[in-house]
Coordinates of C-alpha atoms in Angstrom, one line a residue:
M156 CA 3.0 -54.9 16.4
M157 CA 1.7 -51.1 16.2
N158 CA -1.7 -50.6 17.5
V159 CA -4.3 -48.4 15.5
K160 CA -4.0 -45.2 17.7
K161 CA -0.1 -45.1 17.7
M162 CA -0.4 -45.7 13.8
C163 CA -2.8 -42.8 13.4
V164 CA -0.5 -40.5 15.5
V165 CA 2.5 -41.4 13.4
I166 CA 0.5 -41.0 10.2
L167 CA -0.8 -37.8 11.4
A168 CA 2.9 -36.8 12.4
I169 CA 4.3 -37.6 9.0
L170 CA 1.5 -35.7 7.1
L171 CA 1.8 -32.6 9.1
T172 CA 5.8 -32.8 8.7
S173 CA 5.0 -33.3 5.0
A174 CA 2.7 -30.1 5.0
I175 CA 5.3 -27.9 6.9
N176 CA 8.0 -28.9 4.4
I177 CA 5.9 -28.1 1.5
R178 CA 4.9 -24.8 3.0
A179 CA 8.6 -24.0 3.6
Q180 CA 9.2 -24.4 -0.2
I181 CA 6.9 -21.9 -1.1
P182 CA 8.0 -18.1 -0.8
R183 CA 5.6 -16.0 1.1
S184 CA 3.4 -19.0 1.8
E185 CA 1.6 -17.1 4.3
H186 CA -2.1 -16.1 3.3
P187 CA -2.0 -12.6 1.7
R188 CA -5.5 -11.3 3.2
P189 CA -5.7 -11.7 6.9
Q190 CA -8.8 -9.6 7.0
F191 CA -10.7 -11.9 4.6
E192 CA -9.3 -15.3 5.1
R193 CA -10.9 -19.0 4.1
N194 CA -9.7 -22.0 4.7
E195 CA -10.1 -23.5 1.3
W196 CA -7.1 -22.0 -0.6
A197 CA -4.0 -22.9 -2.5
N198 CA -0.8 -20.7 -2.9
L199 CA 0.5 -20.6 -6.3
N200 CA 3.8 -19.0 -5.5
G201 CA 7.1 -20.9 -6.4
E202 CA 8.7 -21.6 -9.5
W203 CA 6.9 -20.8 -12.9
T204 CA 8.2 -20.4 -16.5
Y205 CA 8.5 -17.5 -18.5
T206 CA 9.8 -15.6 -21.5
F207 CA 10.4 -12.1 -22.3
D208 CA 8.7 -10.6 -25.3
F209 CA 10.6 -7.6 -26.4
S210 CA 9.2 -7.3 -29.9
E211 CA 5.6 -7.6 -28.5
S212 CA 4.8 -10.4 -30.9
G213 CA 3.7 -12.9 -28.2
L214 CA -0.2 -12.8 -29.2
E215 CA 0.9 -13.5 -32.8
R216 CA 3.1 -16.4 -31.8
G217 CA 0.3 -17.9 -29.9
L218 CA 2.0 -17.6 -26.5
F219 CA -1.1 -17.7 -24.5
N220 CA -1.4 -21.7 -25.6
S221 CA 1.9 -22.2 -23.8
E222 CA 2.5 -25.6 -21.8
G223 CA 5.7 -23.9 -20.5
F224 CA 8.4 -21.7 -21.3
D225 CA 12.2 -22.4 -21.4
A226 CA 13.3 -20.1 -18.8
K227 CA 12.4 -20.2 -14.9
I228 CA 11.2 -17.5 -12.5
V229 CA 10.4 -17.7 -8.8
V230 CA 6.9 -16.0 -8.1
P231 CA 6.0 -13.3 -6.5
F232 CA 9.3 -11.9 -7.0
C233 CA 9.8 -9.4 -10.0
P234 CA 12.2 -10.5 -13.1
E235 CA 14.4 -7.5 -11.9
S236 CA 15.1 -8.8 -8.7
K237 CA 17.6 -11.4 -7.1
L238 CA 15.0 -13.5 -5.5
S239 CA 13.2 -14.1 -9.0
G240 CA 16.4 -16.1 -9.9
V241 CA 16.3 -13.8 -13.0
G242 CA 17.8 -10.5 -12.3
Y243 CA 17.3 -8.5 -15.8
K244 CA 17.5 -5.0 -14.8
D245 CA 16.7 -3.3 -18.3
F246 CA 13.4 -2.2 -19.4
I247 CA 11.0 -5.4 -19.7
N248 CA 7.9 -4.1 -21.6
N249 CA 6.2 -7.5 -22.1
I250 CA 6.6 -10.9 -20.1
W251 CA 4.8 -13.9 -20.2
Y252 CA 4.5 -16.5 -17.3
H253 CA 3.2 -20.2 -17.2
R254 CA 2.4 -22.8 -14.8
K255 CA 0.3 -26.0 -14.3
I256 CA -2.5 -25.6 -11.9
E257 CA -4.7 -28.4 -10.5
I258 CA -8.0 -27.9 -8.7
P259 CA -8.6 -30.1 -5.7
E260 CA -11.4 -32.6 -6.3
G261 CA -12.9 -31.4 -2.9
W262 CA -13.6 -28.0 -4.6
D263 CA -16.0 -29.3 -7.1
G264 CA -19.1 -27.4 -7.2
K265 CA -17.7 -24.3 -5.8
N266 CA -16.8 -21.2 -7.7
I267 CA -12.9 -21.0 -8.4
K268 CA -11.1 -17.8 -8.0
L269 CA -7.7 -17.1 -9.1
N270 CA -6.3 -14.1 -7.4
F271 CA -3.4 -11.7 -7.9
G272 CA -2.1 -9.5 -5.1
A273 CA -0.5 -7.2 -8.0
V274 CA 0.8 -7.5 -11.4
Y275 CA 2.7 -4.5 -12.8
Y276 CA 1.0 -3.2 -15.0
T277 CA -1.4 -4.4 -17.4
A278 CA -2.4 -8.1 -17.0
E279 CA -4.0 -10.7 -19.1
V280 CA -4.9 -14.2 -18.0
Y281 CA -5.3 -17.2 -20.1
I282 CA -6.5 -20.9 -19.0
D283 CA -5.5 -23.6 -21.6
G284 CA -5.4 -20.8 -24.2
K285 CA -8.5 -19.1 -23.5
F286 CA -8.8 -15.6 -22.5
V287 CA -10.0 -14.9 -19.1
L288 CA -9.7 -11.7 -17.7
R289 CA -7.7 -8.2 -18.5
H290 CA -6.9 -6.0 -15.5
F291 CA -5.3 -2.5 -15.8
G292 CA -3.3 -1.1 -12.6
G293 CA 0.1 -2.2 -11.4
S294 CA -0.5 -1.8 -7.8
T295 CA -4.1 -3.1 -7.2
S296 CA -5.3 -6.7 -6.2
F297 CA -7.6 -8.4 -8.6
S298 CA -9.4 -11.7 -9.2
A299 CA -10.7 -13.7 -11.9
D300 CA -13.5 -16.2 -11.8
I301 CA -12.2 -19.4 -13.7
T302 CA -14.9 -21.9 -12.6
S303 CA -16.1 -22.4 -16.4
F304 CA -12.5 -22.8 -17.5
V305 CA -11.4 -25.6 -15.1
E306 CA -12.4 -29.0 -13.8
A307 CA -11.7 -30.5 -10.3
G308 CA -9.0 -33.0 -10.2
K309 CA -7.5 -32.0 -13.7
K310 CA -4.4 -30.0 -14.5
H311 CA -4.5 -26.9 -16.3
N312 CA -2.2 -24.4 -18.1
L313 CA -2.0 -21.1 -16.6
V314 CA -0.5 -18.2 -18.7
V315 CA -0.1 -14.7 -17.4
Y316 CA 1.0 -11.9 -19.8
A317 CA 1.9 -8.7 -18.2
H318 CA 2.9 -5.3 -20.1
S319 CA 4.5 -2.0 -19.0
D320 CA 4.8 1.1 -21.0
L321 CA 6.6 3.0 -18.0
R322 CA 7.9 5.7 -20.3
S323 CA 4.3 6.6 -21.6
A324 CA 3.5 8.9 -18.6
N325 CA 0.0 7.1 -19.0
Q326 CA 0.6 4.8 -15.8
G327 CA 1.9 5.5 -12.3
A328 CA 5.6 4.5 -11.9
G329 CA 6.1 5.4 -8.4
K330 CA 10.0 5.6 -7.6
Q331 CA 10.6 3.1 -10.4
N332 CA 13.5 4.7 -12.8
L333 CA 12.4 6.1 -16.1
Q334 CA 15.9 6.2 -17.1
C335 CA 17.9 2.8 -17.8
K336 CA 19.8 3.1 -14.7
S337 CA 19.1 4.0 -11.1
Y338 CA 19.6 7.6 -10.2
G339 CA 18.7 10.3 -7.5
C340 CA 15.6 9.2 -5.7
N341 CA 14.8 6.7 -8.6
Y342 CA 15.4 3.0 -8.2
T343 CA 15.2 -0.5 -9.7
R344 CA 12.1 -1.1 -11.7
T345 CA 9.1 -3.7 -11.0
T346 CA 7.5 -5.8 -14.0
G347 CA 5.2 -8.4 -13.8
I348 CA 3.8 -10.6 -10.9
W349 CA 5.1 -9.0 -7.5
Q350 CA 2.8 -10.2 -5.2
T351 CA 1.2 -13.7 -4.1
V352 CA -1.0 -15.6 -6.5
W353 CA -3.6 -17.8 -5.1
L354 CA -6.5 -20.0 -5.6
E355 CA -9.6 -20.1 -3.6
A356 CA -12.7 -22.0 -3.5
I357 CA -16.1 -20.3 -2.7
D358 CA -19.8 -20.9 -2.8
Q359 CA -21.8 -19.7 -5.4
K360 CA -23.8 -17.6 -2.9
G361 CA -20.7 -16.5 -0.7
L362 CA -19.5 -13.2 0.6
Q363 CA -17.7 -11.1 -1.8
S364 CA -16.8 -8.2 0.8
A365 CA -17.5 -6.6 3.8
Q366 CA -17.1 -2.8 4.5
V367 CA -16.6 -2.0 7.9
I368 CA -17.2 1.3 9.9
T369 CA -16.9 1.5 13.5
D370 CA -18.5 4.2 15.4
I371 CA -16.9 4.9 18.8
D372 CA -19.2 7.7 20.0
Q373 CA -22.2 5.2 19.9
S374 CA -20.3 2.0 20.5
K375 CA -21.5 0.4 17.6
I376 CA -20.1 -1.7 14.7
I377 CA -21.6 -1.2 11.1
I378 CA -20.8 -3.7 8.5
H379 CA -22.1 -3.5 4.7
P380 CA -21.7 -6.8 3.2
R381 CA -21.6 -7.7 -0.4
F382 CA -22.5 -11.3 -2.0
Y383 CA -21.5 -12.9 -5.3
S384 CA -25.0 -13.8 -5.6
E385 CA -28.1 -12.7 -3.4
S386 CA -30.6 -15.3 -2.0
G387 CA -32.7 -16.1 0.7
N388 CA -29.7 -17.2 2.7
N389 CA -28.6 -15.5 6.0
L390 CA -25.3 -13.9 7.0
N391 CA -24.2 -14.5 10.5
I392 CA -21.8 -12.0 11.9
T393 CA -19.8 -12.8 15.3
I394 CA -17.8 -10.7 17.2
L395 CA -15.0 -12.0 19.6
E396 CA -13.0 -10.3 22.1
K397 CA -9.7 -12.8 22.8
G398 CA -12.1 -16.0 22.0
R399 CA -15.2 -14.8 23.8
K400 CA -18.4 -13.8 21.9
I401 CA -19.5 -10.4 22.6
G402 CA -21.6 -9.4 19.8
K403 CA -23.6 -11.4 17.0
T404 CA -26.2 -10.4 14.5
T405 CA -28.0 -12.1 11.5
V406 CA -29.2 -10.4 8.2
K407 CA -30.3 -11.6 5.1
A408 CA -27.6 -12.3 2.5
N409 CA -28.4 -9.5 0.0
N410 CA -26.6 -6.4 -1.0
S411 CA -29.1 -3.9 0.8
S412 CA -28.5 -5.5 4.0
I413 CA -26.6 -3.3 6.7
A414 CA -25.5 -5.2 9.9
I415 CA -25.3 -3.0 13.3
I416 CA -23.7 -4.6 16.2
P417 CA -23.5 -2.7 19.7
V418 CA -20.3 -3.5 21.8
K419 CA -20.5 -2.7 25.1
K420 CA -17.4 -1.3 26.9
A421 CA -15.6 -1.2 23.8
K422 CA -12.1 -1.5 23.7
L423 CA -10.5 1.2 21.2
W424 CA -7.7 0.7 18.8
S425 CA -4.5 3.1 19.4
P426 CA -0.9 2.7 19.1
E427 CA -0.8 2.6 22.8
N428 CA -3.2 -0.5 22.8
P429 CA -3.8 -2.0 19.2
F430 CA -6.8 -3.9 20.3
L431 CA -8.3 -6.0 17.7
Y432 CA -11.7 -7.9 17.6
D433 CA -12.1 -11.3 15.8
V434 CA -14.7 -11.2 13.1
V435 CA -16.4 -14.3 11.7
Y436 CA -18.7 -14.4 8.8
E437 CA -20.9 -17.4 8.0
V438 CA -23.3 -17.7 5.2
T439 CA -26.0 -20.2 6.1
D440 CA -28.9 -21.8 4.0
E441 CA -32.6 -22.2 5.5
K442 CA -31.4 -25.4 7.3
G443 CA -28.5 -23.7 9.0
Q444 CA -25.9 -25.2 6.9
V445 CA -22.8 -23.0 6.6
L446 CA -22.2 -22.5 3.0
D447 CA -19.2 -20.2 3.3
K448 CA -17.0 -18.9 6.1
V449 CA -14.5 -16.1 6.3
Q450 CA -12.3 -15.3 9.0
S451 CA -11.5 -11.5 9.6
Y452 CA -10.8 -8.7 12.6
L453 CA -11.5 -5.2 13.1
G454 CA -10.4 -2.3 15.2
M455 CA -12.4 0.4 16.9
R456 CA -11.2 3.7 16.3
K457 CA -12.2 7.1 14.8
V458 CA -9.9 9.5 13.1
H459 CA -11.4 13.2 12.1
I460 CA -10.4 16.9 11.9
E461 CA -11.4 19.8 14.1
G462 CA -9.8 23.1 13.0
N463 CA -6.1 22.5 12.6
K464 CA -5.5 19.1 14.4
I465 CA -5.8 15.5 13.5
Y466 CA -7.8 13.5 16.2
L467 CA -7.5 10.0 16.8
N468 CA -10.6 8.7 19.1
N469 CA -11.5 12.2 19.9
K470 CA -7.9 13.1 21.2
P471 CA -5.3 15.4 19.2
F472 CA -2.8 13.0 17.8
Y473 CA 0.4 14.1 16.7
H474 CA 2.1 12.5 13.6
R475 CA 5.7 11.8 14.1
L476 CA 6.1 9.8 10.6
V477 CA 8.9 8.3 8.6
L478 CA 8.8 8.1 4.7
D479 CA 8.9 4.3 3.8
Q480 CA 9.4 3.2 0.5
G481 CA 9.1 -0.4 0.8
F482 CA 12.0 -1.2 -1.3
Y483 CA 14.2 -4.4 -0.6
P484 CA 17.8 -5.1 -2.0
E485 CA 16.7 -8.7 -2.8
G486 CA 13.1 -8.3 -3.6
I487 CA 12.7 -4.7 -4.9
W488 CA 8.8 -4.1 -4.3
T489 CA 8.4 -7.3 -2.8
A490 CA 9.6 -8.2 0.8
P491 CA 11.4 -11.3 0.9
S492 CA 9.5 -12.8 3.9
D493 CA 6.8 -11.8 6.2
E494 CA 8.9 -11.4 8.9
D495 CA 10.9 -8.5 6.7
L496 CA 7.5 -6.7 7.1
I497 CA 7.0 -7.1 10.7
E498 CA 11.0 -5.9 11.0
D499 CA 10.6 -2.7 9.1
I500 CA 7.6 -1.6 11.3
K501 CA 9.9 -2.6 14.6
L502 CA 12.7 -0.6 13.3
S503 CA 10.7 2.4 12.8
M504 CA 9.4 2.2 16.0
A505 CA 12.7 1.5 17.6
A506 CA 13.6 5.0 16.0
G507 CA 11.1 6.6 17.8
F508 CA 8.4 7.2 15.0
N509 CA 4.7 6.5 15.6
G510 CA 3.9 5.8 11.9
A511 CA 5.0 5.8 8.2
R512 CA 3.8 7.6 5.3
L513 CA 3.8 4.4 2.8
H514 CA 5.6 6.4 0.1
Q515 CA 4.9 5.9 -3.7
K516 CA 3.9 2.4 -3.3
V517 CA 0.9 0.5 -2.5
F518 CA 2.0 -1.7 0.3
E519 CA 0.5 -5.3 0.3
E520 CA -2.3 -6.2 2.8
R521 CA 0.0 -8.0 5.2
F522 CA 1.9 -5.0 5.9
Y523 CA -1.3 -3.4 7.0
Y524 CA -2.1 -6.4 9.0
H525 CA 1.0 -6.1 11.1
A526 CA 0.8 -2.4 11.6
D527 CA -2.9 -3.1 12.9
R528 CA -1.4 -5.5 15.2
L529 CA 1.5 -3.6 16.4
G530 CA -0.3 -0.2 16.6
Y531 CA 1.5 1.6 13.9
I532 CA 0.0 4.3 12.0
T533 CA 0.1 4.5 8.2
W534 CA -0.7 6.9 5.3
G535 CA -1.9 5.0 2.3
E536 CA -0.4 6.3 -1.0
A537 CA -0.6 5.4 -4.6
A538 CA 2.5 5.0 -7.2
S539 CA 1.8 8.3 -9.0
W540 CA 5.1 9.5 -9.8
G541 CA 5.6 9.3 -13.6
M542 CA 2.4 10.2 -14.7
D543 CA 1.4 13.2 -17.0
C544 CA -1.4 14.7 -14.3
N545 CA -2.8 16.9 -17.0
S546 CA -3.7 14.0 -19.2
E547 CA -7.1 12.6 -19.7
I548 CA -5.9 9.1 -20.5
T549 CA -3.7 9.0 -17.2
A550 CA -6.8 10.2 -15.2
R551 CA -8.8 7.3 -16.6
N552 CA -6.0 4.7 -15.9
F553 CA -5.4 6.4 -12.4
L554 CA -8.7 6.8 -11.1
S555 CA -10.0 3.2 -11.5
E556 CA -6.7 2.0 -9.6
W557 CA -7.3 4.5 -6.9
E558 CA -10.9 3.0 -6.5
D559 CA -9.6 -0.3 -6.1
I560 CA -6.7 0.9 -3.5
V561 CA -9.5 2.5 -1.5
V562 CA -11.8 -0.3 -1.3
R563 CA -9.2 -3.1 -0.5
D564 CA -7.7 -1.2 2.4
R565 CA -10.4 0.7 4.1
N566 CA -11.0 -1.7 6.8
H567 CA -7.5 -1.1 8.3
P568 CA -7.5 0.4 11.6
S569 CA -3.9 1.5 11.4
L570 CA -4.5 3.3 8.1
L571 CA -5.7 7.0 9.0
V572 CA -4.9 9.2 5.9
W573 CA -5.3 8.8 2.1
T574 CA -2.7 10.2 -0.2
P575 CA -3.3 9.6 -3.8
M576 CA -0.7 11.7 -5.3
N577 CA 2.8 12.9 -4.4
E578 CA 4.5 16.4 -5.6
A579 CA 2.4 17.1 -8.6
W580 CA 4.1 20.5 -9.5
W581 CA 3.3 21.3 -13.1
P582 CA -0.6 21.4 -13.2
D583 CA -2.9 23.1 -16.1
Q584 CA -5.7 24.9 -15.1
V585 CA -8.4 22.6 -16.7
Q586 CA -7.7 19.1 -16.4
Y587 CA -5.5 18.7 -13.3
P588 CA -8.0 20.5 -11.1
R589 CA -10.5 18.2 -12.6
F590 CA -8.6 15.0 -11.9
V591 CA -7.5 16.0 -8.3
T592 CA -11.0 16.9 -7.5
D593 CA -12.1 13.6 -8.7
L594 CA -9.4 11.6 -6.7
Y595 CA -10.8 13.4 -3.4
E596 CA -14.4 13.0 -4.2
M597 CA -13.9 9.2 -4.9
A598 CA -11.9 8.8 -1.6
K599 CA -14.6 10.4 0.1
N600 CA -17.5 8.6 -1.1
L601 CA -15.9 5.3 -0.8
D602 CA -14.5 5.9 2.5
P603 CA -16.1 9.1 4.6
T604 CA -14.3 8.2 7.6
R605 CA -10.8 9.2 6.7
P606 CA -9.2 12.6 6.0
V607 CA -7.7 12.9 2.4
N608 CA -4.1 14.5 1.9
T609 CA -4.9 14.8 -2.1
V610 CA -1.4 16.0 -3.4
S611 CA 1.4 15.5 -0.7
G612 CA 3.7 18.5 -1.1
G613 CA 2.2 19.5 -4.3
V614 CA -0.5 21.8 -5.9
H615 CA -3.7 21.1 -3.8
I616 CA -7.0 21.8 -5.2
V617 CA -9.2 20.3 -2.5
T618 CA -7.7 18.7 0.6
D619 CA -8.2 17.9 4.1
I620 CA -4.7 18.3 5.0
Y621 CA -2.3 20.7 3.6
T622 CA 1.0 19.4 3.3
V623 CA 4.5 20.8 2.1
H624 CA 8.0 19.4 1.5
D625 CA 11.0 21.4 2.5
Y626 CA 14.8 19.8 2.7
E627 CA 16.3 22.9 4.4
Q628 CA 19.0 21.6 6.3
D629 CA 19.2 24.5 9.1
G630 CA 16.7 24.1 11.7
K631 CA 16.4 27.8 12.2
R632 CA 15.9 28.5 8.8
L633 CA 13.5 25.7 8.1
K634 CA 11.3 26.9 10.9
N635 CA 11.1 30.5 9.2
I636 CA 10.2 29.0 5.9
L637 CA 7.2 27.0 7.5
Y638 CA 6.0 29.9 9.4
N639 CA 7.8 33.3 9.1
E640 CA 7.5 36.3 11.6
K641 CA 4.9 37.7 9.4
G642 CA 2.6 35.0 10.0
E643 CA 2.9 33.6 6.6
F644 CA 2.8 29.9 5.8
K645 CA 5.0 28.0 3.1
Q646 CA 2.8 27.4 0.3
T647 CA 3.2 24.4 -2.2
P648 CA 4.8 25.5 -5.5
N649 CA 1.8 26.4 -7.2
H650 CA 3.4 29.2 -9.0
I651 CA 5.4 26.8 -11.2
N652 CA 3.2 26.6 -14.1
H653 CA 0.0 28.9 -15.0
G654 CA -0.8 27.0 -18.1
K655 CA 1.2 29.5 -20.4
N656 CA 1.7 28.5 -23.7
M657 CA -0.2 25.4 -23.0
N658 CA -3.2 24.4 -25.5
I659 CA -5.8 23.6 -22.5
G660 CA -8.9 25.3 -23.4
F661 CA -11.6 24.3 -25.0
N662 CA -12.2 24.7 -29.1
G663 CA -8.8 26.1 -28.9
L664 CA -9.6 28.7 -26.6
A665 CA -7.0 29.3 -23.7
H666 CA -8.2 29.1 -20.2
S667 CA -5.0 29.6 -18.3
L668 CA -6.7 32.6 -16.4
Q669 CA -9.8 31.0 -15.6
F670 CA -8.4 29.1 -12.3
D671 CA -6.5 30.2 -9.4
F672 CA -4.7 27.3 -7.3
P673 CA -5.7 27.7 -3.9
K674 CA -3.3 28.6 -1.4
Y675 CA -2.9 27.8 2.8
T676 CA -5.2 30.2 4.6
G677 CA -5.6 28.3 8.0
G678 CA -8.4 26.3 9.2
Q679 CA -7.0 22.8 8.3
P680 CA -4.2 20.8 9.4
Y681 CA -0.7 21.7 7.9
L682 CA 2.0 19.4 8.2
I683 CA 5.6 19.0 6.6
D684 CA 5.4 15.4 5.3
E685 CA 8.8 15.5 3.8
F686 CA 12.0 17.2 5.3
G687 CA 15.2 16.1 6.6
G688 CA 16.9 13.4 4.0
I689 CA 20.4 14.0 5.6
K690 CA 22.9 12.0 3.7
W691 CA 25.3 9.5 5.5
T692 CA 27.2 7.0 3.8
V693 CA 29.5 3.7 5.2
D694 CA 32.3 6.1 4.9
Q695 CA 31.4 9.5 4.6
Q696 CA 34.8 11.0 4.1
K697 CA 35.7 8.9 1.1
N698 CA 32.2 8.9 -0.6
K699 CA 33.0 10.7 -3.9
G700 CA 29.6 11.4 -5.4
G701 CA 28.5 7.8 -5.4
S702 CA 25.6 8.5 -3.1
W703 CA 22.5 10.6 -3.2
G704 CA 20.8 12.7 -0.5
Y705 CA 19.7 16.3 0.4
G706 CA 22.0 19.3 1.3
N707 CA 25.7 19.1 2.2
A708 CA 26.7 16.1 4.1
P709 CA 27.7 16.6 7.7
K710 CA 31.4 15.7 8.4
T711 CA 30.8 14.0 11.5
L712 CA 28.1 11.9 13.2
D713 CA 27.9 14.6 16.2
E714 CA 27.1 17.2 13.5
L715 CA 24.5 15.0 11.7
Y716 CA 22.8 14.2 15.4
T717 CA 22.9 18.2 15.9
R718 CA 21.6 19.1 12.7
L719 CA 18.7 16.6 12.9
E720 CA 17.6 17.5 16.6
S721 CA 17.8 21.1 15.2
Q722 CA 15.1 20.4 12.3
V723 CA 12.9 18.5 14.7
D724 CA 13.0 20.7 17.3
A725 CA 12.1 23.7 14.7
I726 CA 8.9 21.7 13.6
L727 CA 7.7 20.8 17.3
S728 CA 8.3 24.5 18.4
L729 CA 5.5 25.3 15.8
K730 CA 2.9 23.2 17.4
D731 CA 0.2 25.6 17.0
Q732 CA 0.7 25.8 13.5
V733 CA 2.3 22.6 12.0
W734 CA 0.6 19.6 13.2
G735 CA 2.9 16.8 12.4
Y736 CA 6.1 15.7 10.1
C737 CA 7.4 13.2 8.0
Y738 CA 11.2 12.3 7.9
T739 CA 12.8 11.1 5.0
Q740 CA 13.4 8.3 5.2
L741 CA 13.3 4.9 6.8
T742 CA 16.3 3.2 5.2
D743 CA 18.7 4.0 2.3
V744 CA 17.4 2.7 -1.1
E745 CA 20.2 2.1 -3.4
Q746 CA 22.0 5.1 -4.2
E747 CA 19.8 7.2 -2.0
Q748 CA 21.6 7.0 1.3
N749 CA 19.9 9.3 3.7
G750 CA 18.2 6.6 5.6
I751 CA 17.9 6.1 9.6
Y752 CA 18.9 2.4 8.4
F753 CA 21.2 1.0 5.8
Y754 CA 19.5 -0.6 2.8
D755 CA 20.0 -4.1 4.2
R756 CA 18.2 -2.9 7.5
T757 CA 21.4 -3.0 9.6
T758 CA 22.3 -0.2 12.3
K759 CA 23.6 3.0 10.9
F760 CA 23.4 5.3 13.9
D761 CA 23.4 5.4 17.7
M762 CA 19.7 4.5 18.0
N763 CA 19.4 6.0 21.4
K764 CA 20.4 9.3 20.3
I765 CA 18.0 8.8 17.1
K766 CA 15.2 7.9 19.3
A767 CA 15.5 10.4 21.7
I768 CA 15.1 13.0 19.0
F769 CA 12.2 11.4 17.1
S770 CA 10.2 10.4 20.4
K771 CA 9.9 14.1 21.2
T772 CA 6.5 15.5 21.2
P773 CA 5.4 19.2 21.1
E774 CA 4.5 18.7 24.9
T775 CA 8.1 17.2 25.7
K776 CA 10.5 19.2 23.6

């Protein structure tokens, strides 16, 4: 007869195996917020039901009361994607989702948060037919407190309604198609839920957020916590170095509290040594009982600008970036697995890049987590293409979304530069300057620790970094365009529109001549953060216009390597004028076939030759 000890071991093994099997059945089952992780959470990814609502009559038909729709979809993959099980590629203006949720009995007495990584574009949340929350913004995370709508141990109907009006020009589209089919550098759309959905149990007086600033010059960590409810409780913060406690402090659990923790012999985060400290936050009552516990991490590093250079940890840091659009053949905006996020970073580093401009998409937090771990520099960007940047409605929509982006990601050490917009080329003289200035000031107020590249390759109004785009294919000509013999820098195309024939004035008066767009005159970093884009298909000679890229395609691989090296060498030779670059792009994306890798991430070129080119620095060139 089996003794009690052996029986316990067998039962534990069965439970563990069952948990692993359940986890394996859930797509994207890993915790979506590695920098703010609690033990009590439940992943809601997997099979939901859905229905399209092309007539936009769902509210009238009471779809928010649904107990299940006829069709099935796999969350968190968008309905346009193969992995969703739907694969509908045409415009989807309205979609309704449903699934049953059950709150564990052990969560009774706690606040229940329903979290969404991202839903494109406007989301409405209902529990058992009751309206819970509305959220605007297709790229940002949000939460709904559903405590008053649910009971522990009972099942409830969760309904999510997503609406998108991509062609309105009032919302950021990024690289999503504004036409029916993909064309040029615009690709398959993403609608509805496209990042992880999860439940979380939190004490009513728990920790809501923590802004972390690392001061390497004084070897201190500064943390500003925020709580769901202020109280007489304490917040204990512990800093660990590979499991060893190296710092601890206690502050009152109030939003006015600031925790300052000295760190002796601090290990700095850098691409060469991406060291991360573990952080444990614990809210305790007057008896010392832990009410809320959050696991986190941080990297001690500093980024700043002096003159025309960007510095990392007080040393000049030259950016050798690649444009990463974050598209996947089967998942569109959503990586099929956590391993795919890691693989993209490793592929970029294997090609010789030290980081990426995360282009026209807000990447999920786990991408930043892996970049933090692997020592991979990132520039954080928003999905701004498709917007009318002269519209006050657009500004209203985008500013609130931009605020959420900065607040969500500002603690990641790998993120060095903010880039809210890309290639805004048709500005007016009134609303556009106001909009761009607001974006800049918002970023600096929310996060004063990073430089802002306000409009990459577009019309700069106020910016810390001046960036230009140029796809000239000949290296010598590219060099002369960027900085010619007369000592003149290439300017962003701020001459395209000077407000002529536009009613942009106050009380009907034209103000088109009252504002002069600024030009680059030196004194700040100047980068070419888009260049290259050399087209190369599977069979270059047989291609008959089915692909898209920049310039005339080279006839041979040797010609491609020579052209590429001439472009990189030209930029590196301007080290006193141009402080870094971003090559277009990491992978092919659908019909745009100018990546370093194919769309499925398989090898496209001789990677030894590619790495030798992109590993060059101004010193080694």
